[in-house]
mmCIF file of C-alpha atoms and ligand atoms in Angstrom:
data_model
loop_
_atom_site.group_PDB
_atom_site.id
_atom_site.type_symbol
_atom_site.label_atom_id
_atom_site.label_comp_id
_atom_site.label_asym_id
_atom_site.label_seq_id
_atom_site.Cartn_x
_atom_site.Cartn_y
_atom_site.Cartn_z
ATOM 1 C CA MET T 1418 0.000 0.000 0.000
ATOM 2 C CA ASN T 1419 1.222 3.448 -0.810
ATOM 3 C CA GLN T 1420 -1.652 5.668 0.240
ATOM 4 C CA ALA T 1421 0.454 8.643 1.226
ATOM 5 C CA PRO T 1422 3.340 8.306 -1.197
ATOM 6 C CA ASP T 1423 6.573 9.851 -0.035
ATOM 7 C CA ASN T 1424 8.626 8.638 -2.974
ATOM 8 C CA ALA T 1425 8.685 10.151 -6.446
ATOM 9 C CA GLU T 1426 10.526 9.455 -9.662
ATOM 10 C CA PRO T 1427 11.979 12.216 -11.768
ATOM 11 C CA GLY T 1428 9.937 13.064 -14.828
ATOM 12 C CA GLY T 1429 11.439 12.546 -18.269
ATOM 13 C CA PRO T 1430 10.435 12.835 -21.895
ATOM 14 C CA GLY T 1431 7.649 10.444 -22.859
ATOM 15 C CA GLN T 1432 7.390 8.366 -26.012
ATOM 16 C CA GLU T 1433 5.643 9.537 -29.109
ATOM 17 C CA ARG T 1434 4.350 7.204 -31.796
ATOM 18 C CA ARG T 1435 2.200 7.535 -34.818
ATOM 19 C CA LEU T 1436 -0.046 4.506 -35.169
ATOM 20 C CA ARG T 1437 -2.296 3.608 -38.023
ATOM 21 C CA LEU T 1438 -4.971 1.211 -36.816
ATOM 22 C CA VAL T 1439 -7.139 -0.938 -39.058
ATOM 23 C CA LEU T 1440 -10.459 -2.166 -37.714
ATOM 24 C CA LYS T 1441 -11.305 -5.687 -38.826
ATOM 25 C CA LEU T 1442 -14.600 -7.103 -37.746
ATOM 26 C CA ILE T 1443 -14.542 -10.610 -36.430
ATOM 27 C CA ALA T 1444 -17.131 -12.821 -38.032
ATOM 28 C CA GLN T 1445 -17.142 -16.537 -38.665
ATOM 29 C CA PHE T 1446 -18.829 -16.151 -42.066
ATOM 30 C CA GLY T 1447 -19.095 -13.366 -44.605
ATOM 31 C CA LEU T 1448 -21.937 -12.891 -47.078
ATOM 32 C CA VAL T 1449 -20.563 -11.943 -50.483
ATOM 33 C CA GLY T 1450 -22.246 -11.386 -53.819
ATOM 34 C CA LEU T 1451 -23.338 -8.822 -56.349
ATOM 35 C CA PRO T 1452 -25.594 -5.982 -55.226
ATOM 36 C CA ASN T 1453 -29.262 -6.998 -54.897
ATOM 37 C CA ALA T 1454 -28.557 -10.711 -54.458
ATOM 38 C CA GLY T 1455 -30.390 -10.596 -51.134
ATOM 39 C CA LYS T 1456 -27.493 -10.687 -48.654
ATOM 40 C CA SER T 1457 -29.088 -8.249 -46.240
ATOM 41 C CA THR T 1458 -32.459 -9.952 -46.491
ATOM 42 C CA LEU T 1459 -30.731 -13.234 -45.656
ATOM 43 C CA LEU T 1460 -28.958 -11.721 -42.635
ATOM 44 C CA SER T 1461 -32.238 -10.262 -41.376
ATOM 45 C CA ARG T 1462 -33.799 -13.748 -41.603
ATOM 46 C CA ILE T 1463 -31.113 -15.721 -39.822
ATOM 47 C CA THR T 1464 -30.195 -13.155 -37.142
ATOM 48 C CA ARG T 1465 -31.858 -10.299 -35.297
ATOM 49 C CA ALA T 1466 -29.803 -7.730 -37.203
ATOM 50 C CA ARG T 1467 -31.904 -5.253 -39.169
ATOM 51 C CA PRO T 1468 -29.853 -4.126 -42.152
ATOM 52 C CA LYS T 1469 -31.454 -1.862 -44.717
ATOM 53 C CA ILE T 1470 -33.054 -3.795 -47.596
ATOM 54 C CA ALA T 1471 -34.155 -2.347 -50.928
ATOM 55 C CA ASP T 1472 -34.493 -3.268 -54.585
ATOM 56 C CA TYR T 1473 -31.658 -1.077 -55.780
ATOM 57 C CA PRO T 1474 -27.927 -1.824 -55.754
ATOM 58 C CA PHE T 1475 -25.624 -0.660 -52.961
ATOM 59 C CA THR T 1476 -28.290 -0.527 -50.302
ATOM 60 C CA THR T 1477 -25.697 -1.724 -47.800
ATOM 61 C CA LEU T 1478 -22.990 0.905 -47.453
ATOM 62 C CA SER T 1479 -20.985 -0.617 -44.633
ATOM 63 C CA PRO T 1480 -20.772 -4.089 -43.113
ATOM 64 C CA VAL T 1481 -23.458 -5.262 -40.698
ATOM 65 C CA LEU T 1482 -22.946 -8.075 -38.229
ATOM 66 C CA GLY T 1483 -25.564 -10.465 -36.904
ATOM 67 C CA VAL T 1484 -25.429 -13.333 -34.444
ATOM 68 C CA VAL T 1485 -26.920 -16.650 -35.510
ATOM 69 C CA SER T 1486 -28.257 -18.929 -32.775
ATOM 70 C CA HIS T 1487 -28.914 -22.354 -34.188
ATOM 71 C CA ARG T 1488 -29.132 -25.698 -32.385
ATOM 72 C CA ASP T 1489 -27.527 -24.328 -29.200
ATOM 73 C CA GLU T 1490 -24.589 -22.843 -31.072
ATOM 74 C CA THR T 1491 -23.897 -19.228 -31.923
ATOM 75 C CA PHE T 1492 -21.706 -17.623 -34.530
ATOM 76 C CA VAL T 1493 -21.358 -14.251 -36.229
ATOM 77 C CA VAL T 1494 -22.219 -13.506 -39.852
ATOM 78 C CA ALA T 1495 -21.150 -10.313 -41.645
ATOM 79 C CA ASP T 1496 -23.289 -8.804 -44.385
ATOM 80 C CA LEU T 1497 -20.977 -6.978 -46.773
ATOM 81 C CA PRO T 1498 -21.736 -4.329 -49.370
ATOM 82 C CA GLY T 1499 -22.170 -5.791 -52.873
ATOM 83 C CA LEU T 1500 -19.127 -6.238 -55.093
ATOM 84 C CA ILE T 1501 -19.068 -5.398 -58.772
ATOM 85 C CA GLU T 1502 -16.563 -5.800 -61.548
ATOM 86 C CA GLY T 1503 -13.731 -3.323 -61.090
ATOM 87 C CA ALA T 1504 -14.253 -3.164 -57.317
ATOM 88 C CA HIS T 1505 -10.489 -3.543 -56.908
ATOM 89 C CA ARG T 1506 -10.119 -0.272 -58.838
ATOM 90 C CA GLY T 1507 -12.704 1.343 -56.587
ATOM 91 C CA ALA T 1508 -15.811 0.731 -58.738
ATOM 92 C CA GLY T 1509 -19.054 0.712 -56.764
ATOM 93 C CA LEU T 1510 -18.144 0.784 -53.125
ATOM 94 C CA GLY T 1511 -14.818 -0.808 -53.972
ATOM 95 C CA HIS T 1512 -13.447 -3.834 -52.212
ATOM 96 C CA ARG T 1513 -12.224 -2.163 -49.037
ATOM 97 C CA PHE T 1514 -14.826 -3.995 -46.988
ATOM 98 C CA LEU T 1515 -13.384 -7.332 -48.015
ATOM 99 C CA LYS T 1516 -10.797 -6.961 -45.268
ATOM 100 C CA HIS T 1517 -13.578 -8.007 -42.928
ATOM 101 C CA VAL T 1518 -13.711 -11.457 -44.506
ATOM 102 C CA GLU T 1519 -9.968 -11.994 -44.169
ATOM 103 C CA ARG T 1520 -10.436 -13.716 -40.850
ATOM 104 C CA THR T 1521 -13.642 -15.593 -41.516
ATOM 105 C CA GLU T 1522 -13.871 -19.368 -41.434
ATOM 106 C CA GLY T 1523 -15.876 -19.424 -44.624
ATOM 107 C CA LEU T 1524 -17.811 -17.463 -47.200
ATOM 108 C CA VAL T 1525 -21.443 -17.571 -48.190
ATOM 109 C CA HIS T 1526 -21.741 -16.585 -51.828
ATOM 110 C CA VAL T 1527 -25.286 -15.357 -52.449
ATOM 111 C CA PHE T 1528 -26.882 -15.324 -55.916
ATOM 112 C CA ASP T 1529 -30.126 -13.906 -57.264
ATOM 113 C CA ALA T 1530 -31.531 -17.076 -58.843
ATOM 114 C CA GLY T 1531 -34.347 -15.047 -60.363
ATOM 115 C CA GLN T 1532 -31.777 -14.268 -63.042
ATOM 116 C CA GLU T 1533 -30.845 -16.277 -66.108
ATOM 117 C CA PRO T 1534 -28.194 -18.970 -65.459
ATOM 118 C CA GLY T 1535 -25.646 -17.078 -67.585
ATOM 119 C CA ARG T 1536 -25.939 -14.037 -65.373
ATOM 120 C CA ILE T 1537 -25.588 -16.112 -62.220
ATOM 121 C CA VAL T 1538 -22.397 -17.689 -63.550
ATOM 122 C CA GLU T 1539 -21.120 -14.252 -64.499
ATOM 123 C CA ALA T 1540 -21.924 -13.002 -60.985
ATOM 124 C CA TYR T 1541 -19.950 -15.908 -59.527
ATOM 125 C CA ARG T 1542 -16.926 -15.221 -61.708
ATOM 126 C CA THR T 1543 -16.981 -11.470 -61.169
ATOM 127 C CA VAL T 1544 -17.109 -11.756 -57.394
ATOM 128 C CA CYS T 1545 -14.429 -14.494 -57.246
ATOM 129 C CA ASP T 1546 -12.225 -12.452 -59.547
ATOM 130 C CA GLU T 1547 -12.550 -9.326 -57.414
ATOM 131 C CA MET T 1548 -11.857 -11.308 -54.236
ATOM 132 C CA GLU T 1549 -8.774 -12.861 -55.800
ATOM 133 C CA LYS T 1550 -7.481 -9.418 -56.799
ATOM 134 C CA PHE T 1551 -8.006 -8.215 -53.257
ATOM 135 C CA MET T 1552 -6.413 -11.188 -51.583
ATOM 136 C CA PRO T 1553 -4.991 -14.083 -53.573
ATOM 137 C CA GLY T 1554 -6.447 -17.349 -52.333
ATOM 138 C CA LEU T 1555 -9.537 -15.768 -50.776
ATOM 139 C CA PRO T 1556 -11.995 -17.352 -53.232
ATOM 140 C CA SER T 1557 -10.696 -20.812 -52.335
ATOM 141 C CA ARG T 1558 -11.727 -20.392 -48.715
ATOM 142 C CA PRO T 1559 -14.542 -22.842 -47.851
ATOM 143 C CA THR T 1560 -17.578 -21.415 -49.616
ATOM 144 C CA LEU T 1561 -21.239 -22.303 -49.675
ATOM 145 C CA LEU T 1562 -23.140 -21.325 -52.815
ATOM 146 C CA VAL T 1563 -26.529 -19.948 -51.905
ATOM 147 C CA PHE T 1564 -29.078 -19.618 -54.685
ATOM 148 C CA ASN T 1565 -31.565 -17.152 -53.273
ATOM 149 C CA LYS T 1566 -35.069 -16.062 -54.372
ATOM 150 C CA MET T 1567 -36.366 -19.625 -54.874
ATOM 151 C CA ASP T 1568 -39.872 -18.185 -54.566
ATOM 152 C CA LEU T 1569 -39.487 -16.626 -58.032
ATOM 153 C CA PRO T 1570 -40.630 -18.553 -61.118
ATOM 154 C CA GLY T 1571 -37.838 -20.479 -62.858
ATOM 155 C CA ALA T 1572 -35.400 -19.963 -59.980
ATOM 156 C CA ARG T 1573 -34.899 -23.668 -59.355
ATOM 157 C CA GLU T 1574 -34.014 -24.380 -62.973
ATOM 158 C CA ASN T 1575 -31.757 -21.322 -63.140
ATOM 159 C CA ALA T 1576 -29.884 -22.536 -60.066
ATOM 160 C CA GLU T 1577 -29.462 -26.080 -61.456
ATOM 161 C CA ALA T 1578 -28.053 -24.831 -64.735
ATOM 162 C CA ALA T 1579 -25.751 -22.275 -63.074
ATOM 163 C CA LEU T 1580 -24.389 -24.822 -60.605
ATOM 164 C CA ARG T 1581 -23.569 -27.221 -63.435
ATOM 165 C CA GLU T 1582 -21.724 -24.471 -65.264
ATOM 166 C CA ILE T 1583 -19.866 -23.275 -62.155
ATOM 167 C CA GLY T 1584 -18.928 -26.870 -61.395
ATOM 168 C CA GLY T 1585 -19.610 -26.500 -57.678
ATOM 169 C CA ARG T 1586 -20.101 -29.539 -55.457
ATOM 170 C CA PRO T 1587 -23.815 -30.210 -55.016
ATOM 171 C CA GLU T 1588 -23.343 -30.620 -51.246
ATOM 172 C CA ASP T 1589 -22.044 -27.034 -51.058
ATOM 173 C CA ALA T 1590 -25.050 -25.605 -52.907
ATOM 174 C CA PHE T 1591 -28.228 -24.411 -51.218
ATOM 175 C CA ARG T 1592 -31.500 -23.251 -52.606
ATOM 176 C CA VAL T 1593 -33.187 -20.770 -50.331
ATOM 177 C CA SER T 1594 -35.668 -17.968 -50.237
ATOM 178 C CA ALA T 1595 -34.696 -15.261 -47.783
ATOM 179 C CA ALA T 1596 -38.187 -13.871 -48.429
ATOM 180 C CA THR T 1597 -40.129 -16.960 -47.315
ATOM 181 C CA GLY T 1598 -37.492 -18.660 -45.149
ATOM 182 C CA GLU T 1599 -37.374 -21.767 -47.365
ATOM 183 C CA GLY T 1600 -34.117 -23.722 -47.095
ATOM 184 C CA LEU T 1601 -32.579 -21.563 -44.379
ATOM 185 C CA SER T 1602 -32.489 -24.219 -41.686
ATOM 186 C CA ALA T 1603 -30.527 -26.544 -43.983
ATOM 187 C CA LEU T 1604 -28.129 -23.700 -44.760
ATOM 188 C CA LEU T 1605 -27.516 -23.042 -41.059
ATOM 189 C CA ASP T 1606 -26.957 -26.773 -40.481
ATOM 190 C CA ALA T 1607 -24.323 -26.680 -43.206
ATOM 191 C CA LEU T 1608 -22.593 -23.693 -41.616
ATOM 192 C CA LEU T 1609 -22.456 -25.549 -38.301
ATOM 193 C CA ALA T 1610 -21.055 -28.623 -40.042
ATOM 194 C CA LEU T 1611 -18.423 -26.506 -41.772
ATOM 195 C CA ARG T 1612 -17.377 -25.033 -38.417
ATOM 196 C CA ARG T 1613 -17.146 -28.496 -36.914
ATOM 197 C CA ARG T 1614 -15.008 -29.776 -39.788
ATOM 198 C CA GLN T 1615 -12.643 -26.859 -39.442
ATOM 199 C CA ARG T 1616 -12.327 -27.287 -35.703
ATOM 200 C CA HIS T 1617 -11.313 -30.905 -36.274
ATOM 201 C CA ALA T 1618 -8.892 -29.946 -39.026
ATOM 202 C CA SER T 1619 -7.057 -27.345 -36.923
HETATM 203 N N1 GTP Z 2691 -38.534 -12.568 -54.358
HETATM 204 C C1 GTP Z 2691 -37.504 -12.443 -53.519
HETATM 205 N N2 GTP Z 2691 -36.913 -11.245 -53.352
HETATM 206 C C2 GTP Z 2691 -35.871 -11.167 -52.492
HETATM 207 C C3 GTP Z 2691 -35.394 -12.296 -51.757
HETATM 208 N N3 GTP Z 2691 -34.341 -11.901 -51.012
HETATM 209 C C4 GTP Z 2691 -34.181 -10.575 -51.249
HETATM 210 N N4 GTP Z 2691 -35.113 -10.133 -52.138
HETATM 211 C C5 GTP Z 2691 -35.266 -8.757 -52.649
HETATM 212 O O1 GTP Z 2691 -34.106 -8.406 -53.390
HETATM 213 C C6 GTP Z 2691 -33.827 -7.008 -53.228
HETATM 214 C C7 GTP Z 2691 -32.405 -6.823 -52.730
HETATM 215 O O2 GTP Z 2691 -32.291 -7.360 -51.416
HETATM 216 P P1 GTP Z 2691 -31.114 -6.926 -50.414
HETATM 217 O O3 GTP Z 2691 -31.191 -7.858 -49.261
HETATM 218 O O4 GTP Z 2691 -31.178 -5.460 -50.128
HETATM 219 O O5 GTP Z 2691 -29.853 -7.247 -51.334
HETATM 220 P P2 GTP Z 2691 -28.295 -7.076 -51.006
HETATM 221 O O6 GTP Z 2691 -27.612 -8.240 -51.597
HETATM 222 O O7 GTP Z 2691 -28.100 -6.835 -49.550
HETATM 223 O O8 GTP Z 2691 -27.947 -5.777 -51.850
HETATM 224 P P3 GTP Z 2691 -26.773 -4.678 -51.614
HETATM 225 O O9 GTP Z 2691 -26.821 -4.237 -50.194
HETATM 226 O O10 GTP Z 2691 -27.131 -3.589 -52.558
HETATM 227 O O11 GTP Z 2691 -25.492 -5.363 -51.982
HETATM 228 C C8 GTP Z 2691 -34.877 -6.479 -52.250
HETATM 229 O O12 GTP Z 2691 -35.917 -5.900 -52.993
HETATM 230 C C9 GTP Z 2691 -35.355 -7.727 -51.529
HETATM 231 O O13 GTP Z 2691 -36.686 -7.604 -51.054
HETATM 232 C C10 GTP Z 2691 -36.054 -13.553 -51.960
HETATM 233 O O14 GTP Z 2691 -35.730 -14.606 -51.383
HETATM 234 N N5 GTP Z 2691 -37.097 -13.568 -52.856
HETATM 235 MG MG1 MG Z 2692 -27.390 -5.255 -48.592
#
């Protein structure tokens, strides 16, 4: 105890530093995809987060986190602003938000399956390409392909054709409707399974 201190140290010059800090959100999964794919709608369905949702591109201007509670487990999902071709050159909102997926365990690539298969495949390639330019190897992180908007006519067929063309593994592909909730429980089961696999692998 030194309640009435009678010792003192001589003062001296302090240290000065210039620090540049980068904030990286910690999330287990990141939602990536073109604008309007339904990423924010999906987050609002699987968590209690309330991101802004609208039928125009770039509704989400900065990342939003939500906590999923599923089968007695919890994990964090980040909804990221949509990526477009040229994002690495700053097009759209650019790819600066991708730093938040650097530390994720996996990616959830969301597609608007209301679109023609060709456009879905193009969306896949564009987003993978932009991720690769941001951080080589990022697109090969464990990824689930989520074909959203299954409530729209033709969506199921569009998703089948696009998946064939992309060459993704059927067990990594999910057909959901963020609007109606269809398929979301299976998707969350798959995210839990992916976490479990990675825990065993590490
Ligand atoms: N029919 C249908 N519409 C959907 C579904 N999911 C999202 N939408 C609609 O698609 C539009 C875009 O949804 P958002 O969730 O804002 O899309 P986003 O991917 O977050 O878009 P950005 O933030 O711009 O990147 C909105 O009009 C949603 O209501 C779905 O499952 N079915
Ligand atoms: Mg959004």
